[in-house]
PDB file of C-alpha atoms in Angstrom:
ATOM      1  CA  MET A   1       7.091  59.254  67.876  1.00 43.00           C
ATOM      2  CA  PHE A   2       8.608  62.146  65.867  1.00 44.00           C
ATOM      3  CA  GLU A   3      11.982  60.121  65.430  1.00 48.00           C
ATOM      4  CA  TYR A   4       9.904  57.215  64.229  1.00 46.00           C
ATOM      5  CA  ILE A   5       8.155  59.685  61.666  1.00 48.00           C
ATOM      6  CA  ILE A   6      11.672  61.023  60.410  1.00 47.00           C
ATOM      7  CA  ASP A   7      13.198  57.274  60.344  1.00 54.00           C
ATOM      8  CA  GLU A   8      10.280  56.074  58.441  1.00 55.00           C
ATOM      9  CA  ASN A   9      10.595  59.170  56.104  1.00 54.00           C
ATOM     10  CA  VAL A  10      14.281  58.322  55.690  1.00 49.00           C
ATOM     11  CA  LYS A  11      13.420  54.596  54.658  1.00 49.00           C
ATOM     12  CA  GLN A  12      11.049  56.089  52.044  1.00 52.00           C
ATOM     13  CA  GLY A  13      13.025  58.197  50.561  1.00 55.00           C
ATOM     14  CA  MET A  14      15.832  55.468  50.424  1.00 53.00           C
ATOM     15  CA  VAL A  15      13.240  53.123  48.777  1.00 52.00           C
ATOM     16  CA  GLU A  16      12.300  55.840  46.285  1.00 76.00           C
ATOM     17  CA  MET A  17      15.886  56.436  45.353  1.00 73.00           C
ATOM     18  CA  GLU A  18      16.459  53.014  44.498  1.00 81.00           C
ATOM     19  CA  GLN A  19      13.821  52.816  42.215  1.00 82.00           C
ATOM     20  CA  LEU A  20      14.791  56.044  40.088  1.00 86.00           C
ATOM     21  CA  ASP A  21      17.134  55.296  36.779  1.00 89.00           C
ATOM     22  CA  LEU A  22      20.276  57.255  36.146  1.00 88.00           C
ATOM     23  CA  PHE A  23      18.859  60.454  35.058  1.00 90.00           C
ATOM     24  CA  ASP A  24      16.332  60.575  37.726  1.00 91.00           C
ATOM     25  CA  LEU A  25      18.870  59.907  40.309  1.00 90.00           C
ATOM     26  CA  ILE A  26      20.980  62.888  39.028  1.00 90.00           C
ATOM     27  CA  SER A  27      17.955  65.220  39.040  1.00 91.00           C
ATOM     28  CA  GLU A  28      17.073  64.181  42.240  1.00 90.00           C
ATOM     29  CA  ARG A  29      20.865  64.926  43.953  1.00 91.00           C
ATOM     30  CA  HIS A  30      21.054  67.944  41.964  1.00 91.00           C
ATOM     31  CA  GLY A  31      17.531  69.378  43.347  1.00 91.00           C
ATOM     32  CA  THR A  32      18.465  68.417  46.647  1.00 90.00           C
ATOM     33  CA  ILE A  33      21.802  69.993  46.976  1.00 92.00           C
ATOM     34  CA  ARG A  34      20.548  73.575  45.066  1.00 91.00           C
ATOM     35  CA  ARG A  35      17.613  73.490  47.980  1.00 91.00           C
ATOM     36  CA  MET A  36      20.228  72.933  50.322  1.00 91.00           C
ATOM     37  CA  LEU A  37      22.671  75.492  48.995  1.00 93.00           C
ATOM     38  CA  GLU A  38      19.482  78.067  48.667  1.00 91.00           C
ATOM     39  CA  GLU A  39      18.594  77.298  52.308  1.00 91.00           C
ATOM     40  CA  LYS A  40      22.350  77.537  53.745  1.00 93.00           C
ATOM     41  CA  TRP A  41      22.208  81.082  51.832  1.00 94.00           C
ATOM     42  CA  ASN A  42      19.062  81.952  53.133  1.00 91.00           C
ATOM     43  CA  GLU A  43      19.541  81.294  56.704  1.00 92.00           C
ATOM     44  CA  MET A  44      23.044  83.436  56.508  1.00 92.00           C
ATOM     45  CA  SER A  45      21.965  86.277  54.247  1.00 93.00           C
ATOM     46  CA  ASP A  46      19.254  89.062  54.615  1.00 93.00           C
ATOM     47  CA  ILE A  47      19.164  88.704  50.770  1.00 94.00           C
ATOM     48  CA  SER A  48      17.248  86.151  49.397  1.00 93.00           C
ATOM     49  CA  ILE A  49      18.716  84.822  45.840  1.00 94.00           C
ATOM     50  CA  SER A  50      16.852  81.909  44.195  1.00 92.00           C
ATOM     51  CA  ASN A  51      18.781  79.102  42.445  1.00 90.00           C
ATOM     52  CA  SER A  52      17.763  80.857  39.225  1.00 90.00           C
ATOM     53  CA  GLU A  53      19.224  83.894  40.136  1.00 93.00           C
ATOM     54  CA  TRP A  54      22.409  82.565  41.429  1.00 93.00           C
ATOM     55  CA  TYR A  55      22.883  80.873  38.019  1.00 91.00           C
ATOM     56  CA  ILE A  56      22.424  84.059  36.284  1.00 94.00           C
ATOM     57  CA  MET A  57      24.815  85.702  38.627  1.00 94.00           C
ATOM     58  CA  SER A  58      27.569  82.656  37.980  1.00 93.00           C
ATOM     59  CA  LYS A  59      27.353  83.596  34.139  1.00 91.00           C
ATOM     60  CA  VAL A  60      27.891  87.246  34.838  1.00 92.00           C
ATOM     61  CA  ASN A  61      30.462  86.827  37.423  1.00 91.00           C
ATOM     62  CA  LYS A  62      33.926  88.130  35.852  1.00 86.00           C
ATOM     63  CA  ASN A  63      32.374  88.666  32.620  1.00 87.00           C
ATOM     64  CA  GLN A  64      30.084  91.472  31.108  1.00 89.00           C
ATOM     65  CA  PRO A  65      27.689  89.658  29.191  1.00 91.00           C
ATOM     66  CA  THR A  66      24.830  91.140  27.078  1.00 90.00           C
ATOM     67  CA  ILE A  67      21.126  90.302  28.299  1.00 89.00           C
ATOM     68  CA  SER A  68      20.828  88.263  25.223  1.00 89.00           C
ATOM     69  CA  MET A  69      23.964  86.536  26.115  1.00 91.00           C
ATOM     70  CA  VAL A  70      22.899  85.490  29.613  1.00 91.00           C
ATOM     71  CA  ALA A  71      19.777  84.363  28.007  1.00 91.00           C
ATOM     72  CA  LYS A  72      20.845  81.759  25.637  1.00 92.00           C
ATOM     73  CA  ASN A  73      23.781  80.653  28.058  1.00 90.00           C
ATOM     74  CA  VAL A  74      20.999  79.914  30.688  1.00 89.00           C
ATOM     75  CA  GLN A  75      18.535  78.708  28.176  1.00 92.00           C
ATOM     76  CA  ILE A  76      15.859  81.117  29.092  1.00 92.00           C
ATOM     77  CA  SER A  77      14.019  83.442  27.175  1.00 92.00           C
ATOM     78  CA  ARG A  78      15.083  87.040  26.655  1.00 89.00           C
ATOM     79  CA  GLN A  79      11.603  88.073  28.405  1.00 92.00           C
ATOM     80  CA  ALA A  80      12.708  85.683  31.472  1.00 92.00           C
ATOM     81  CA  ALA A  81      16.302  86.584  31.481  1.00 91.00           C
ATOM     82  CA  HIS A  82      15.286  90.617  31.652  1.00 92.00           C
ATOM     83  CA  LYS A  83      12.870  89.561  34.622  1.00 94.00           C
ATOM     84  CA  PHE A  84      15.381  87.937  36.924  1.00 94.00           C
ATOM     85  CA  ILE A  85      18.034  91.017  35.773  1.00 95.00           C
ATOM     86  CA  LYS A  86      15.403  93.228  37.168  1.00 96.00           C
ATOM     87  CA  LYS A  87      15.299  91.450  40.295  1.00 96.00           C
ATOM     88  CA  LEU A  88      18.928  91.231  40.967  1.00 97.00           C
ATOM     89  CA  GLU A  89      19.111  94.913  39.857  1.00 96.00           C
ATOM     90  CA  SER A  90      16.505  95.739  42.415  1.00 97.00           C
ATOM     91  CA  LYS A  91      18.222  93.700  44.985  1.00 97.00           C
ATOM     92  CA  GLY A  92      21.742  95.686  44.148  1.00 97.00           C
ATOM     93  CA  LEU A  93      23.534  92.491  43.291  1.00 97.00           C
ATOM     94  CA  VAL A  94      24.189  93.632  39.355  1.00 96.00           C
ATOM     95  CA  GLU A  95      23.506  96.392  36.886  1.00 95.00           C
ATOM     96  CA  VAL A  96      22.888  97.259  33.190  1.00 92.00           C
ATOM     97  CA  VAL A  97      25.973  98.729  31.570  1.00 89.00           C
ATOM     98  CA  PRO A  98      25.799 100.262  28.065  1.00 85.00           C
ATOM     99  CA  GLY A  99      27.694  97.701  25.834  1.00 78.00           C
ATOM    100  CA  SER A 100      29.907  98.048  22.896  1.00 77.00           C
ATOM    101  CA  ASN A 101      27.153  99.395  20.470  1.00 76.00           C
ATOM    102  CA  ASN A 102      23.814 101.491  21.698  1.00 71.00           C
ATOM    103  CA  ARG A 103      21.579  98.516  21.393  1.00 77.00           C
ATOM    104  CA  ASP A 104      23.457  96.103  23.585  1.00 79.00           C
ATOM    105  CA  LYS A 105      23.070  96.299  27.388  1.00 86.00           C
ATOM    106  CA  CYS A 106      25.697  94.342  29.596  1.00 89.00           C
ATOM    107  CA  ILE A 107      25.375  92.987  33.146  1.00 94.00           C
ATOM    108  CA  GLN A 108      27.866  93.146  35.578  1.00 94.00           C
ATOM    109  CA  LEU A 109      27.973  92.533  39.104  1.00 96.00           C
ATOM    110  CA  THR A 110      28.022  95.451  41.711  1.00 96.00           C
ATOM    111  CA  ASN A 111      30.410  95.188  44.533  1.00 96.00           C
ATOM    112  CA  LEU A 112      27.817  93.809  46.532  1.00 97.00           C
ATOM    113  CA  GLY A 113      26.955  91.539  43.964  1.00 96.00           C
ATOM    114  CA  GLN A 114      30.667  90.491  43.852  1.00 96.00           C
ATOM    115  CA  ILE A 115      30.765  89.962  47.547  1.00 96.00           C
ATOM    116  CA  CYS A 116      27.444  87.722  47.703  1.00 96.00           C
ATOM    117  CA  VAL A 117      29.358  85.384  44.750  1.00 96.00           C
ATOM    118  CA  ASP A 118      32.438  85.057  46.575  1.00 96.00           C
ATOM    119  CA  LYS A 119      30.770  83.690  49.998  1.00 96.00           C
ATOM    120  CA  TYR A 120      28.360  81.569  48.025  1.00 95.00           C
ATOM    121  CA  ILE A 121      31.290  79.802  46.392  1.00 95.00           C
ATOM    122  CA  VAL A 122      32.880  79.344  50.113  1.00 95.00           C
ATOM    123  CA  LEU A 123      29.273  77.870  50.900  1.00 95.00           C
ATOM    124  CA  LYS A 124      29.378  75.609  48.036  1.00 94.00           C
ATOM    125  CA  ARG A 125      33.050  74.495  48.834  1.00 94.00           C
ATOM    126  CA  THR A 126      31.995  73.642  52.150  1.00 93.00           C
ATOM    127  CA  ILE A 127      28.954  71.930  50.999  1.00 92.00           C
ATOM    128  CA  GLU A 128      31.554  69.995  48.470  1.00 92.00           C
ATOM    129  CA  SER A 129      33.909  68.918  51.392  1.00 93.00           C
ATOM    130  CA  LYS A 130      30.795  67.652  53.556  1.00 92.00           C
ATOM    131  CA  ILE A 131      29.798  65.380  50.685  1.00 91.00           C
ATOM    132  CA  SER A 132      33.639  64.441  49.806  1.00 92.00           C
ATOM    133  CA  GLU A 133      33.247  62.848  53.489  1.00 92.00           C
ATOM    134  CA  LYS A 134      30.823  60.034  51.914  1.00 92.00           C
ATOM    135  CA  ILE A 135      31.797  59.819  48.280  1.00 91.00           C
ATOM    136  CA  ASP A 136      34.980  60.453  46.334  1.00 92.00           C
ATOM    137  CA  ILE A 137      34.645  63.380  44.872  1.00 90.00           C
ATOM    138  CA  GLU A 138      37.006  63.557  42.408  1.00 91.00           C
ATOM    139  CA  GLN A 139      36.432  60.470  40.853  1.00 92.00           C
ATOM    140  CA  LEU A 140      32.795  61.889  40.154  1.00 90.00           C
ATOM    141  CA  LYS A 141      34.145  65.321  38.812  1.00 90.00           C
ATOM    142  CA  THR A 142      36.316  62.669  36.488  1.00 92.00           C
ATOM    143  CA  ILE A 143      33.690  61.065  35.449  1.00 91.00           C
ATOM    144  CA  LEU A 144      31.149  63.892  35.064  1.00 89.00           C
ATOM    145  CA  LYS A 145      33.603  65.827  32.971  1.00 91.00           C
ATOM    146  CA  SER A 146      34.447  62.850  30.530  1.00 92.00           C
ATOM    147  CA  ASP A 147      33.167  62.169  27.255  1.00 91.00           C
ATOM    148  CA  TRP A 148      30.142  59.856  27.838  1.00 89.00           C
ATOM    149  CA  GLY A 149      29.947  59.242  23.889  1.00 89.00           C
ATOM    150  CA  ILE A 150      26.634  60.764  23.754  1.00 88.00           C
TER     151      ILE A 150
END
């Protein structure tokens, strides 16, 4: 009985995917992959990190941006950036350090934050490898990187 329900759900999902336009297909795949990454990370780590937090950490990785730069790059308000950074700081993943002048505060990964980012990169590569068993990843990357004329 349970197998039948799963099969019907998969079939329904395939029918729904068939009806989506380009933008919704890209969005659905992106959401699915992000949820999968978050779940896989949370299975292998005691530190729960949301997709939004990962996005901010990726912008901080190997850089030392100001809070306002993070907000601009991630396209969120300064208040939201402060909130996410405080959460990351409380988890021991980032630290706020003085910038070039007294007004600017910069964000940098802690040692723990860098270890997590490095492990997350390996996790992403593993999932990318699994996807590449089904589709031509290099061709997809070439298409996504190309000038679409828009």
